PDB file of C-alpha atoms in Angstrom:
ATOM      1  CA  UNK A   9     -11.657  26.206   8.762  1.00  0.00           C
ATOM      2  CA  UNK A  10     -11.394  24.304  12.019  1.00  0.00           C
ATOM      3  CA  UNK A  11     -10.879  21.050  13.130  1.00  0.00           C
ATOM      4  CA  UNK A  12     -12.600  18.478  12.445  1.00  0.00           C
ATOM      5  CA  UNK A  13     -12.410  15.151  14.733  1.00  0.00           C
ATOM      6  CA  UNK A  14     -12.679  11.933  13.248  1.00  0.00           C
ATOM      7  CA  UNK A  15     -14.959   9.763  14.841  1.00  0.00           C
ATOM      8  CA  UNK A  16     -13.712   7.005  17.148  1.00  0.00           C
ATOM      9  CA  UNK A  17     -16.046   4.790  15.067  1.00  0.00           C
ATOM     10  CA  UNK A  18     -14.251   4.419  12.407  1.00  0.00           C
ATOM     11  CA  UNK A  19     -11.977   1.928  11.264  1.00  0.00           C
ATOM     12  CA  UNK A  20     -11.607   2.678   7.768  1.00  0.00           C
ATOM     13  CA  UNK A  21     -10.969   6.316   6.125  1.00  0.00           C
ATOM     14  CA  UNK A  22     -12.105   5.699   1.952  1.00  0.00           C
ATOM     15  CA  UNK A  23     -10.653   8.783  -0.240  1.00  0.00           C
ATOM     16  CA  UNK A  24     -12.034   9.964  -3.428  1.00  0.00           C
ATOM     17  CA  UNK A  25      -8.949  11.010  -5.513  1.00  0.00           C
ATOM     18  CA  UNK A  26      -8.754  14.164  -7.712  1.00  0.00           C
ATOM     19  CA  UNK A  27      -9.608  17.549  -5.938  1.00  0.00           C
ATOM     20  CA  UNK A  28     -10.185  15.581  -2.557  1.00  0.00           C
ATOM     21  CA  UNK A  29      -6.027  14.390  -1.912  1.00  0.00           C
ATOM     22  CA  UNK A  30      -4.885  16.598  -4.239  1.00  0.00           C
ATOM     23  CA  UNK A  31      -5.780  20.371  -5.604  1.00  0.00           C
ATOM     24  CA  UNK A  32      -7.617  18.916  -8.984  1.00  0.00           C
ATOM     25  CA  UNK A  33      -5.568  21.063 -11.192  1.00  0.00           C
ATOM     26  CA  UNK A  34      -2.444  20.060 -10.273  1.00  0.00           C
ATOM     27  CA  UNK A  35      -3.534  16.578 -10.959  1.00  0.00           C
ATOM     28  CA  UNK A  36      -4.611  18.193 -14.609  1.00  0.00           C
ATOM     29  CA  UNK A  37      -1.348  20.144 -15.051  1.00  0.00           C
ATOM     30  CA  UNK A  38       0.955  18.352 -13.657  1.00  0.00           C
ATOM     31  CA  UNK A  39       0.332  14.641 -12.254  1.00  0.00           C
ATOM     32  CA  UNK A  40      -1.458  13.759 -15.592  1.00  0.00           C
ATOM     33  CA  UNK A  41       1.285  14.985 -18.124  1.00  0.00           C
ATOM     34  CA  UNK A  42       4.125  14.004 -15.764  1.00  0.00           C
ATOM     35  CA  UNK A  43       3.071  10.171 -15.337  1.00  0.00           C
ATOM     36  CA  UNK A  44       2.251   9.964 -19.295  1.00  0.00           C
ATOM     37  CA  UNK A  45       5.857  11.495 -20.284  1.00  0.00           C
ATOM     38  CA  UNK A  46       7.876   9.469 -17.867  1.00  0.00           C
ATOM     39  CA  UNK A  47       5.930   5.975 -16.575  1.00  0.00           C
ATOM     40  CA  UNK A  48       6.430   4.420 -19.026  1.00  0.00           C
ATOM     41  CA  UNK A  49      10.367   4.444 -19.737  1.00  0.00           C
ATOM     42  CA  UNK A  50      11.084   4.996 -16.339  1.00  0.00           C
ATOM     43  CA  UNK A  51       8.955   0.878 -15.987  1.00  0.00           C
ATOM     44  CA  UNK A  52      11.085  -0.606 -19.373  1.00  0.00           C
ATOM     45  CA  UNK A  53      13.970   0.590 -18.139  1.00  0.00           C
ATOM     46  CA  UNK A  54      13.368  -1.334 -14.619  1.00  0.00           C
ATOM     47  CA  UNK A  55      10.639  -3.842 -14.371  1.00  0.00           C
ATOM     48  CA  UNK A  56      13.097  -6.274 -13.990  1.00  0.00           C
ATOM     49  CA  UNK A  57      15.105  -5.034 -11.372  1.00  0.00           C
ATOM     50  CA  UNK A  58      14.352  -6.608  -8.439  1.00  0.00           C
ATOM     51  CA  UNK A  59      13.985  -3.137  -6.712  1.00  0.00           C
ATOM     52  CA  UNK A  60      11.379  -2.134  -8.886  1.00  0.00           C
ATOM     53  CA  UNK A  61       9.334  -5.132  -8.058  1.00  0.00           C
ATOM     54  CA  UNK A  62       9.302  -4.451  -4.800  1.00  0.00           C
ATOM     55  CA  UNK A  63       9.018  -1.154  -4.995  1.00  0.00           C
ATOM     56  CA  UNK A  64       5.504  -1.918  -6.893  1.00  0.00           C
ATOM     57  CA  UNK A  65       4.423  -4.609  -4.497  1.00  0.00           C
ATOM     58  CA  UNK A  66       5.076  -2.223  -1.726  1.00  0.00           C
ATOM     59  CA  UNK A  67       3.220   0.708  -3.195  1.00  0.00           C
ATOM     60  CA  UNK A  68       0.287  -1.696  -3.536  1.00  0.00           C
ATOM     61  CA  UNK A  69       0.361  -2.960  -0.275  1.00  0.00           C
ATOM     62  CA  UNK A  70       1.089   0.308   1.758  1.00  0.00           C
ATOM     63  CA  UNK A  71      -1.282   2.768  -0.417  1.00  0.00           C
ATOM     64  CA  UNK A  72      -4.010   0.722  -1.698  1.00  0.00           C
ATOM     65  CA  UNK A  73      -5.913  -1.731   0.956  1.00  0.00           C
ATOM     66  CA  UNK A  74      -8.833  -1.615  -1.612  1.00  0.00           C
ATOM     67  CA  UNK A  75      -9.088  -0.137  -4.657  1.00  0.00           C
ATOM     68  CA  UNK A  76     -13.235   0.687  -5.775  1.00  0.00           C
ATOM     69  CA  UNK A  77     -14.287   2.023  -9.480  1.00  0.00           C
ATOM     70  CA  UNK A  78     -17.616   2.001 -10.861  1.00  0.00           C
ATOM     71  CA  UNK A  79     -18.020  -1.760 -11.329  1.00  0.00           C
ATOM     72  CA  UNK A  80     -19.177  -1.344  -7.478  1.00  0.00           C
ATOM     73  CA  UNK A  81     -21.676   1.313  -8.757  1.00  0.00           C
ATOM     74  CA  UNK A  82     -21.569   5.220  -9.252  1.00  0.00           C
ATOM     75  CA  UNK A  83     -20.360   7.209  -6.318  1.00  0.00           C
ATOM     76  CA  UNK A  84     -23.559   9.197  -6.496  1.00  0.00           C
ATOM     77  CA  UNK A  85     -25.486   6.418  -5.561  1.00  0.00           C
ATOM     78  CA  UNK A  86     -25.621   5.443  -1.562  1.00  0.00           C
ATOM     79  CA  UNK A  87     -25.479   1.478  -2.397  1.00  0.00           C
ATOM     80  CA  UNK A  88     -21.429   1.625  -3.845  1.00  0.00           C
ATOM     81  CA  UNK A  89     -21.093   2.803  -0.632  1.00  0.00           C
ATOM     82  CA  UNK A  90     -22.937   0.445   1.646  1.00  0.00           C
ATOM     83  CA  UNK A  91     -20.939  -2.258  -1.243  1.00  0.00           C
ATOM     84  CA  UNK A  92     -17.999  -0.902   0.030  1.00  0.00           C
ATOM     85  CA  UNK A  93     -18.525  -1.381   3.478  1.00  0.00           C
ATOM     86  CA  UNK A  94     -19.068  -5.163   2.908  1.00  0.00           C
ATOM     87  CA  UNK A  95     -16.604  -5.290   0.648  1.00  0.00           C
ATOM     88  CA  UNK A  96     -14.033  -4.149   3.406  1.00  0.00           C
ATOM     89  CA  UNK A  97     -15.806  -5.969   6.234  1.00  0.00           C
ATOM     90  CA  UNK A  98     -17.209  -2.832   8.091  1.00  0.00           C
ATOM     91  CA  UNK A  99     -20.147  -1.172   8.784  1.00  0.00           C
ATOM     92  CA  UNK A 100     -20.894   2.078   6.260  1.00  0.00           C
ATOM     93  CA  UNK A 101     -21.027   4.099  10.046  1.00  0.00           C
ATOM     94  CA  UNK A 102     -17.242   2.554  10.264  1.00  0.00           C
ATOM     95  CA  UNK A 103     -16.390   4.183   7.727  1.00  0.00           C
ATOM     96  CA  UNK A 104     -15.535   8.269   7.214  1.00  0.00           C
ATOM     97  CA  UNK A 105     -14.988   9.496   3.648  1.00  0.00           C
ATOM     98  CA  UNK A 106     -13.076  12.685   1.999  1.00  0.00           C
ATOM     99  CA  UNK A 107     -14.212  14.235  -0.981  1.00  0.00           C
ATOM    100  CA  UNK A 108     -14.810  17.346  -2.686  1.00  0.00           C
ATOM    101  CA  UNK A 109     -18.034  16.430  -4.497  1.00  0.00           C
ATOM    102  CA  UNK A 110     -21.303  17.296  -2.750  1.00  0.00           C
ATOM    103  CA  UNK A 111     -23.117  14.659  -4.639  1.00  0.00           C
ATOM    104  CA  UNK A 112     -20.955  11.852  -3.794  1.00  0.00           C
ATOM    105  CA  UNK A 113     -20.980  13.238   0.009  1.00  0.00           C
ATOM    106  CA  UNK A 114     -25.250  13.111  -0.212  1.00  0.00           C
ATOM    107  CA  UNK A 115     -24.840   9.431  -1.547  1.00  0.00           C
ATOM    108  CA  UNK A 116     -22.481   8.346   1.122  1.00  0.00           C
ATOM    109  CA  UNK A 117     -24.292  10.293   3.904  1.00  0.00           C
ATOM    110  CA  UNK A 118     -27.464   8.337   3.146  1.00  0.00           C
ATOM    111  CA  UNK A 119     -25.592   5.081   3.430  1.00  0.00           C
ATOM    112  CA  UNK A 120     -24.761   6.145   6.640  1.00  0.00           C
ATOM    113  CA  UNK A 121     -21.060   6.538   5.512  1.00  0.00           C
ATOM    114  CA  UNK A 122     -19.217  10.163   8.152  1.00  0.00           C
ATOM    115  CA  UNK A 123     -18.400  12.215   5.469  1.00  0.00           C
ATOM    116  CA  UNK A 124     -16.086  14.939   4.974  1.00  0.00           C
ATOM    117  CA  UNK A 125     -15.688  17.832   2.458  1.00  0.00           C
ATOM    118  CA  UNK A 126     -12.185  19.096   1.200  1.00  0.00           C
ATOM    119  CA  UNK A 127     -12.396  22.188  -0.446  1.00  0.00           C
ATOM    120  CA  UNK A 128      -9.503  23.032  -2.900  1.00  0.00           C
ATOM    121  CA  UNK A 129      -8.785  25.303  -5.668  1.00  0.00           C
ATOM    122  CA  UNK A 130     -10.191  24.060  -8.687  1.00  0.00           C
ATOM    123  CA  UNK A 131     -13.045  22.836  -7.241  1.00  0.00           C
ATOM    124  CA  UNK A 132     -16.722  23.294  -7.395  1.00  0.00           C
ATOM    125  CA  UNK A 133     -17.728  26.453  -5.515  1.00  0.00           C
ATOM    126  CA  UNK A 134     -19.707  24.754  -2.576  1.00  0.00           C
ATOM    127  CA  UNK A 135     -23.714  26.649  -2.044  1.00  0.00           C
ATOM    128  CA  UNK A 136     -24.356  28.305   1.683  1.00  0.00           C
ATOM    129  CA  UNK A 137     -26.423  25.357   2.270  1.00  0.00           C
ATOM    130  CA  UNK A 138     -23.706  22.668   1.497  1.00  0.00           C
ATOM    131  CA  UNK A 139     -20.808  24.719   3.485  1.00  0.00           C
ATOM    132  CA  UNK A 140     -23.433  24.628   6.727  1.00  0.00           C
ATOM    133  CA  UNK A 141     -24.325  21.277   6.330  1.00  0.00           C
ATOM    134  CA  UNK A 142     -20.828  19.463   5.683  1.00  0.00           C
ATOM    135  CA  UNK A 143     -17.908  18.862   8.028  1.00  0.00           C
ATOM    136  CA  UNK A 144     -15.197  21.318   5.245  1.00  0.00           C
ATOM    137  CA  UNK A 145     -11.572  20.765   5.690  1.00  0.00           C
ATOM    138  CA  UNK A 146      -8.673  22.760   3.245  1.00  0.00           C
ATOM    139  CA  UNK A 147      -5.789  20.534   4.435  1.00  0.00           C
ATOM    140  CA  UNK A 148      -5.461  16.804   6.005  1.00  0.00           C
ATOM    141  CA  UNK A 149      -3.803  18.439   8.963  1.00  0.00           C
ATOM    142  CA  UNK A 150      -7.284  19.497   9.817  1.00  0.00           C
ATOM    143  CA  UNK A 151      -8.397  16.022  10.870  1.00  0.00           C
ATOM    144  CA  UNK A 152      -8.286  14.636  14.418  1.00  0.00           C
ATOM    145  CA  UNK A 153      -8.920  11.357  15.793  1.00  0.00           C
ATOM    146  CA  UNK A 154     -11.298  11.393  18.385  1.00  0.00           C
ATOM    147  CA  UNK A 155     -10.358   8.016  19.612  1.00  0.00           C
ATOM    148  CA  UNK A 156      -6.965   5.536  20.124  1.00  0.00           C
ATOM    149  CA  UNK A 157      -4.568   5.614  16.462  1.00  0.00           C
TER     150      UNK A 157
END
């Protein structure tokens, strides 16, 4: 797959989790079972160390600017997406968004959200139709800015 340029428009890149930043079976098999069997001890055993707490706080700060679950609406519907938008004070056209779900993509595209389609193993097969209509990337290192980073 080739490049695919982000455009200079946008200030804010929104990710849909499972199959999209990840393959979604390694999030099955291994993510999943990994974080129940260790999280957590590994959190007893430290929540008071001051390290730990910062560790957290940083994790929060650094990875999640805004964190959106259904109570903004489904992600097959193109107002949790315009929601969003205000939500992070931007225009839906500000925003481009990764996913691997063609329904969600539909939803955001008619909110006026860029959208881009990962394709991983494990996910849905996409139709002819979908793989000429959306902007498909396989790997992160596909995307470009178009504009100053």
């Amino acid at each position: 797959m080739a490049t695919v340029f982000i455009p200079a428009s946008t200030s804010a890149v929104l990710l849909d989790i499972e199959g999209t930043t990840t393959p979604i079976t390694f999030v099955k098999d291994v993510l999943f079972p990994y974080i129940r069997e260790h999280l957590e001890d590994y959190l007893s055993n430290h929540w008071e160390e001051d390290e730990c707490k910062q560790d957290v706080q940083l994790l929060k700060k650094q990875l999640f600017d805004g964190h959106f679950d259904t109570t903004l609406g489904a992600k097959v519907e193109g107002k949790s997406y315009e929601r969003i938008a205000e939500r992070i004070g931007c225009r839906p056209e500000e925003i481009t968004f990764l996913t691997d779900v063609t329904r969600e993509a539909k939803a955001a595209e008619e909110a006026g959200v860029n959208v881009v389609v990962v394709v991983r193993p494990g996910n849905m097969e996409l139709t002819d139709d979908e793989r000429a209509h959306y902007k498909l990337i396989t790997s992160f290192n596909q995307l470009k800015p178009t504009g100053p980073v």
